[in-house]
CSV table of C-alpha atoms in Angstrom, one decimal:
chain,number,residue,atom,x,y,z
A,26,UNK,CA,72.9,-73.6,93.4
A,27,UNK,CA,74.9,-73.5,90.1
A,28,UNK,CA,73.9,-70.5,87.6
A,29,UNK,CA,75.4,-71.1,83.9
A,30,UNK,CA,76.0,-68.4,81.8
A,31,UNK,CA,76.7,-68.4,78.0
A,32,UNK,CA,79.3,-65.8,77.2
A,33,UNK,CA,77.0,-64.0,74.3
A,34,UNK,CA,74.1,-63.6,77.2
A,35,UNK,CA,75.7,-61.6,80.0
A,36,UNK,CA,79.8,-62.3,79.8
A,37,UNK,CA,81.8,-60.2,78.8
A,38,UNK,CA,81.6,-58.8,74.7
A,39,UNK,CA,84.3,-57.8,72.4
A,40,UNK,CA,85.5,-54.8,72.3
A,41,UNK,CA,84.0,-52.6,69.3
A,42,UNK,CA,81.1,-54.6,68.7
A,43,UNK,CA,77.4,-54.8,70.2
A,44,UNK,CA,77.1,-58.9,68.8
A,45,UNK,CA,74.6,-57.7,65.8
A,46,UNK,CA,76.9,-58.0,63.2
A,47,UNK,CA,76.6,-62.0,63.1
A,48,UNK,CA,75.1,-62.1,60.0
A,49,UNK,CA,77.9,-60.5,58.2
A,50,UNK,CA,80.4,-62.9,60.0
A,51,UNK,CA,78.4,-66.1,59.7
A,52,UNK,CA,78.2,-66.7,55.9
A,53,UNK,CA,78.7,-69.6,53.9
A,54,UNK,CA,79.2,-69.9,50.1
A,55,UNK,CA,77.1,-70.8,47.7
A,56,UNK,CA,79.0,-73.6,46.0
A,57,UNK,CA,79.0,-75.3,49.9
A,58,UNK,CA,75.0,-75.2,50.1
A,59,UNK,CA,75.2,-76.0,46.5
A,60,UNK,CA,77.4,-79.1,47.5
A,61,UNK,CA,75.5,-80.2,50.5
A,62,UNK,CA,72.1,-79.6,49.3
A,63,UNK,CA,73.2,-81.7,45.7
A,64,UNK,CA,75.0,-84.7,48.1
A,65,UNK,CA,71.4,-85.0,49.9
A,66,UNK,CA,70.3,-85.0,46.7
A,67,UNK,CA,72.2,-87.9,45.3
A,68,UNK,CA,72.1,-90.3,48.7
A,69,UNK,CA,68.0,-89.9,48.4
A,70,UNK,CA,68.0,-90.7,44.7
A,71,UNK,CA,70.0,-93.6,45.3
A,72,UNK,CA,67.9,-94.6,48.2
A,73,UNK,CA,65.2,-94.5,45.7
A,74,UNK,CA,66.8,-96.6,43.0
A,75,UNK,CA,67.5,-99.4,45.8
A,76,UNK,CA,64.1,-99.7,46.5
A,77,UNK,CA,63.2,-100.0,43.0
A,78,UNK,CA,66.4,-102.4,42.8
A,79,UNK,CA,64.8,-104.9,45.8
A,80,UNK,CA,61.3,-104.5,44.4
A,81,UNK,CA,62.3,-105.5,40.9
A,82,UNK,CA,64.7,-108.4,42.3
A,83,UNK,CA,61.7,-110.0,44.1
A,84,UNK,CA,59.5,-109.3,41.2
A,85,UNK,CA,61.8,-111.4,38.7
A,86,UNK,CA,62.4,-114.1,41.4
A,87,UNK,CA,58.4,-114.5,41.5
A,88,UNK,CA,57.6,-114.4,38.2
A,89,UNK,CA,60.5,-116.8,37.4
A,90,UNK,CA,58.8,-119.4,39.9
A,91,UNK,CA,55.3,-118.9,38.7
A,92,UNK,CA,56.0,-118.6,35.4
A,93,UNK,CA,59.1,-120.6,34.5
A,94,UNK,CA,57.9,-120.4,30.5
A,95,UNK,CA,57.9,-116.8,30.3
A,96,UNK,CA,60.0,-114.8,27.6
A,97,UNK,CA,63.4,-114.7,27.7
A,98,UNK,CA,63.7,-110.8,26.6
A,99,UNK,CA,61.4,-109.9,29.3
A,100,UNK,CA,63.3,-111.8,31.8
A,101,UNK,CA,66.6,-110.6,30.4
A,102,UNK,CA,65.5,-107.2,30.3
A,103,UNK,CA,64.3,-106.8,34.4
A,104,UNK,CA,67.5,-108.3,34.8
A,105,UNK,CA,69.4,-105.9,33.1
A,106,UNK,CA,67.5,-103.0,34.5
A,107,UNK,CA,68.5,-104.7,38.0
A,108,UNK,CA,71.8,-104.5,37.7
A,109,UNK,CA,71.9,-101.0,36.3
A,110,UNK,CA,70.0,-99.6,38.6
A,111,UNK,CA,71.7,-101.5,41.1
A,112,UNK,CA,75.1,-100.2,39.9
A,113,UNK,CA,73.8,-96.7,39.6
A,114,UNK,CA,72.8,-97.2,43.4
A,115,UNK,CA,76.0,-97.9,44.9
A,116,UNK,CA,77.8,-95.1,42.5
A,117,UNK,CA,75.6,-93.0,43.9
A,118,UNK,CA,77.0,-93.8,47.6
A,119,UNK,CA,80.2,-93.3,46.2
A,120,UNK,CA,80.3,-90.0,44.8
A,121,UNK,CA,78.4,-88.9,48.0
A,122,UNK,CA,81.2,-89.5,49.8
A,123,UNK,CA,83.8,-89.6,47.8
A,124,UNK,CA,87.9,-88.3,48.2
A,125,UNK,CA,87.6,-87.8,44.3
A,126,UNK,CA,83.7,-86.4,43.8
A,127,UNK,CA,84.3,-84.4,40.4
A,128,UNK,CA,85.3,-88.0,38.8
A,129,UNK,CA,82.7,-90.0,40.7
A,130,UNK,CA,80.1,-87.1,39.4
A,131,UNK,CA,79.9,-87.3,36.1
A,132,UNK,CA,80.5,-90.9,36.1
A,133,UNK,CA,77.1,-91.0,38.1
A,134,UNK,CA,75.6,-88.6,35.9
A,135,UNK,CA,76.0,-91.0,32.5
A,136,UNK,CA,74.6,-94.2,35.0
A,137,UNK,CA,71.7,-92.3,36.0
A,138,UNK,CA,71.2,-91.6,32.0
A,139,UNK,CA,71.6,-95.2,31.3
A,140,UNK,CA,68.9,-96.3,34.2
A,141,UNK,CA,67.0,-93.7,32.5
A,142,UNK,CA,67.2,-95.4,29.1
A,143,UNK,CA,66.9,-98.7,30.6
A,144,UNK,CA,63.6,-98.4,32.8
A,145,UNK,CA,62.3,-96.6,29.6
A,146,UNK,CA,62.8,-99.9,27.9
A,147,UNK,CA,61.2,-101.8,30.9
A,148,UNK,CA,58.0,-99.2,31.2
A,149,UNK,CA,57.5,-99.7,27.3
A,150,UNK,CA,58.3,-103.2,27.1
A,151,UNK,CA,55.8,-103.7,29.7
A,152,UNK,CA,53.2,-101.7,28.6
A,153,UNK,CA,53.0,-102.6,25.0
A,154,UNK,CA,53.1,-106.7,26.2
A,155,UNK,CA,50.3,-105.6,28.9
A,156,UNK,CA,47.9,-104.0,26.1
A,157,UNK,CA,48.5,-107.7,25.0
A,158,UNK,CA,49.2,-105.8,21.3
A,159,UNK,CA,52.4,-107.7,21.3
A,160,UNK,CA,52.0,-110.5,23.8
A,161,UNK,CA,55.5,-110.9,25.0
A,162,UNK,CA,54.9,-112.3,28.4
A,163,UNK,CA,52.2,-114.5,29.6
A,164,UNK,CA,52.4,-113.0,33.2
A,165,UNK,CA,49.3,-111.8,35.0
A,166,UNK,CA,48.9,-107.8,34.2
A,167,UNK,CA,49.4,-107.5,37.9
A,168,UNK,CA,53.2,-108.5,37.9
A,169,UNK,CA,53.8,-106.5,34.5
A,170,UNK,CA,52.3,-103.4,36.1
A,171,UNK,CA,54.2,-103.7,39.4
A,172,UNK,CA,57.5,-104.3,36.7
A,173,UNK,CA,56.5,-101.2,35.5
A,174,UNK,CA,56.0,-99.5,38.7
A,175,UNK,CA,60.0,-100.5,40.1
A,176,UNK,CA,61.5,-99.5,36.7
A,177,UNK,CA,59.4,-96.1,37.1
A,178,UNK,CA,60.9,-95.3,40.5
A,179,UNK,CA,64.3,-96.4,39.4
A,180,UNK,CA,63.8,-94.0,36.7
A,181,UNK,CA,62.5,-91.5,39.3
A,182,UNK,CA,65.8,-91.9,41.4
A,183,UNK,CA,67.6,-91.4,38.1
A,184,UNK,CA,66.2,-88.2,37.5
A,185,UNK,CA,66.9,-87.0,40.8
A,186,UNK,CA,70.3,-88.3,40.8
A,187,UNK,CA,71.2,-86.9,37.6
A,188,UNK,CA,70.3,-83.3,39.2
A,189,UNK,CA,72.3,-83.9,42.3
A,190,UNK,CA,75.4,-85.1,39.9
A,191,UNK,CA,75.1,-82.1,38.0
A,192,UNK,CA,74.7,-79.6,41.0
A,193,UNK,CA,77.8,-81.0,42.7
A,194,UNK,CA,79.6,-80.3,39.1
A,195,UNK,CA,78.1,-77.2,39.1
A,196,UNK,CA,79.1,-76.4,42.7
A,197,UNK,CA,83.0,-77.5,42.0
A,198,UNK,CA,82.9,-75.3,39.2
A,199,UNK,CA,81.9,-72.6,40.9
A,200,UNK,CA,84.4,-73.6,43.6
A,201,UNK,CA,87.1,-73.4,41.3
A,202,UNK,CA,86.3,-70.2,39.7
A,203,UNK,CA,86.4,-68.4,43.1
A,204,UNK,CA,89.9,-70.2,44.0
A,205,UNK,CA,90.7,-68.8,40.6
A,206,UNK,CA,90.0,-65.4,41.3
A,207,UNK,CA,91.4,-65.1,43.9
A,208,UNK,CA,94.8,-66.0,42.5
């Protein structure tokens, strides 16, 4: 019979302390929750933004083969908002997990702004060519809502992404000044 016992259970203690005064010992800074919890942030946001990235991709690739006439600013405009979003995606990753995050941080905070500006355009492109008051597209007002529906959750993502980018700035500034005053 083998009995295992943990140290803090019934070994022996430390000298000049009864084991409560953990919580005083076991603190971590703000700026590191601040850090983690705005990383988490950013790797779900960009999660977000590639679904919205693979939805709009197969979007475009079936309304170019049902509707091979279709406008050309439409079509260049779901493009475009694939490709930003797409970018945004995978800086997103990168400042996650990056040796130089303060750089890759407010780089991905002016992409998420951009994926912001362009799924606006999408959302009102699509909505005023819906309402058929400007007929831009001759697609089925299925395929312009679900347009609208990827550009929304990229621009979603990019609202989400934009607060993790500007946590983790917050947090390394808040690093810094505590490095500071300690010096």
């Amino acid at each position: 019979v083998f009995l295992f016992f943990m140290a803090s259970g019934s070994g022996p203690r430390a000298a000049g302390t009864d084991g409560k005064d953990h919580k005083f010992r076991q603190r971590v800074d703000d700026h590191y929750r601040l850090m983690a919890s705005s990383r988490t942030r950013i790797k779900t946001s960009c999660r977000v933004k590639f679904a919205a990235a693979v939805g709009l991709a197969l979007n475009a690739i079936c309304s170019m083969a049902a509707f091979p006439d279709d406008s050309l600013f439409i079509r260049g405009l779901e493009l475009a908002s694939l490709g930003v979003i797409s970018i945004a995606s995978y800086l997103g990753f990168a400042c996650a997990g990056s040796k130089q995050p303060e750089k890759q941080a407010a780089r991905y905070a002016s992409t998420c702004l951009v994926v912001a500006l362009v799924t606006t355009a999408v959302l009102v492109t699509e909505g005023v060519s819906a309402s058929r008051a400007m007929p831009l597209s001759q697609r089925p007002a299925l395929a312009m809502v679900a347009t609208a529906a990827f550009a929304m959750l990229g621009g979603v993502g990019a609202f989400f992404g934009n607060l993790g980018a500007h946590g983790l700035q917050h947090s390394f500034r808040l690093q810094a000044g505590k490095k500071n005053s300690h010096l």
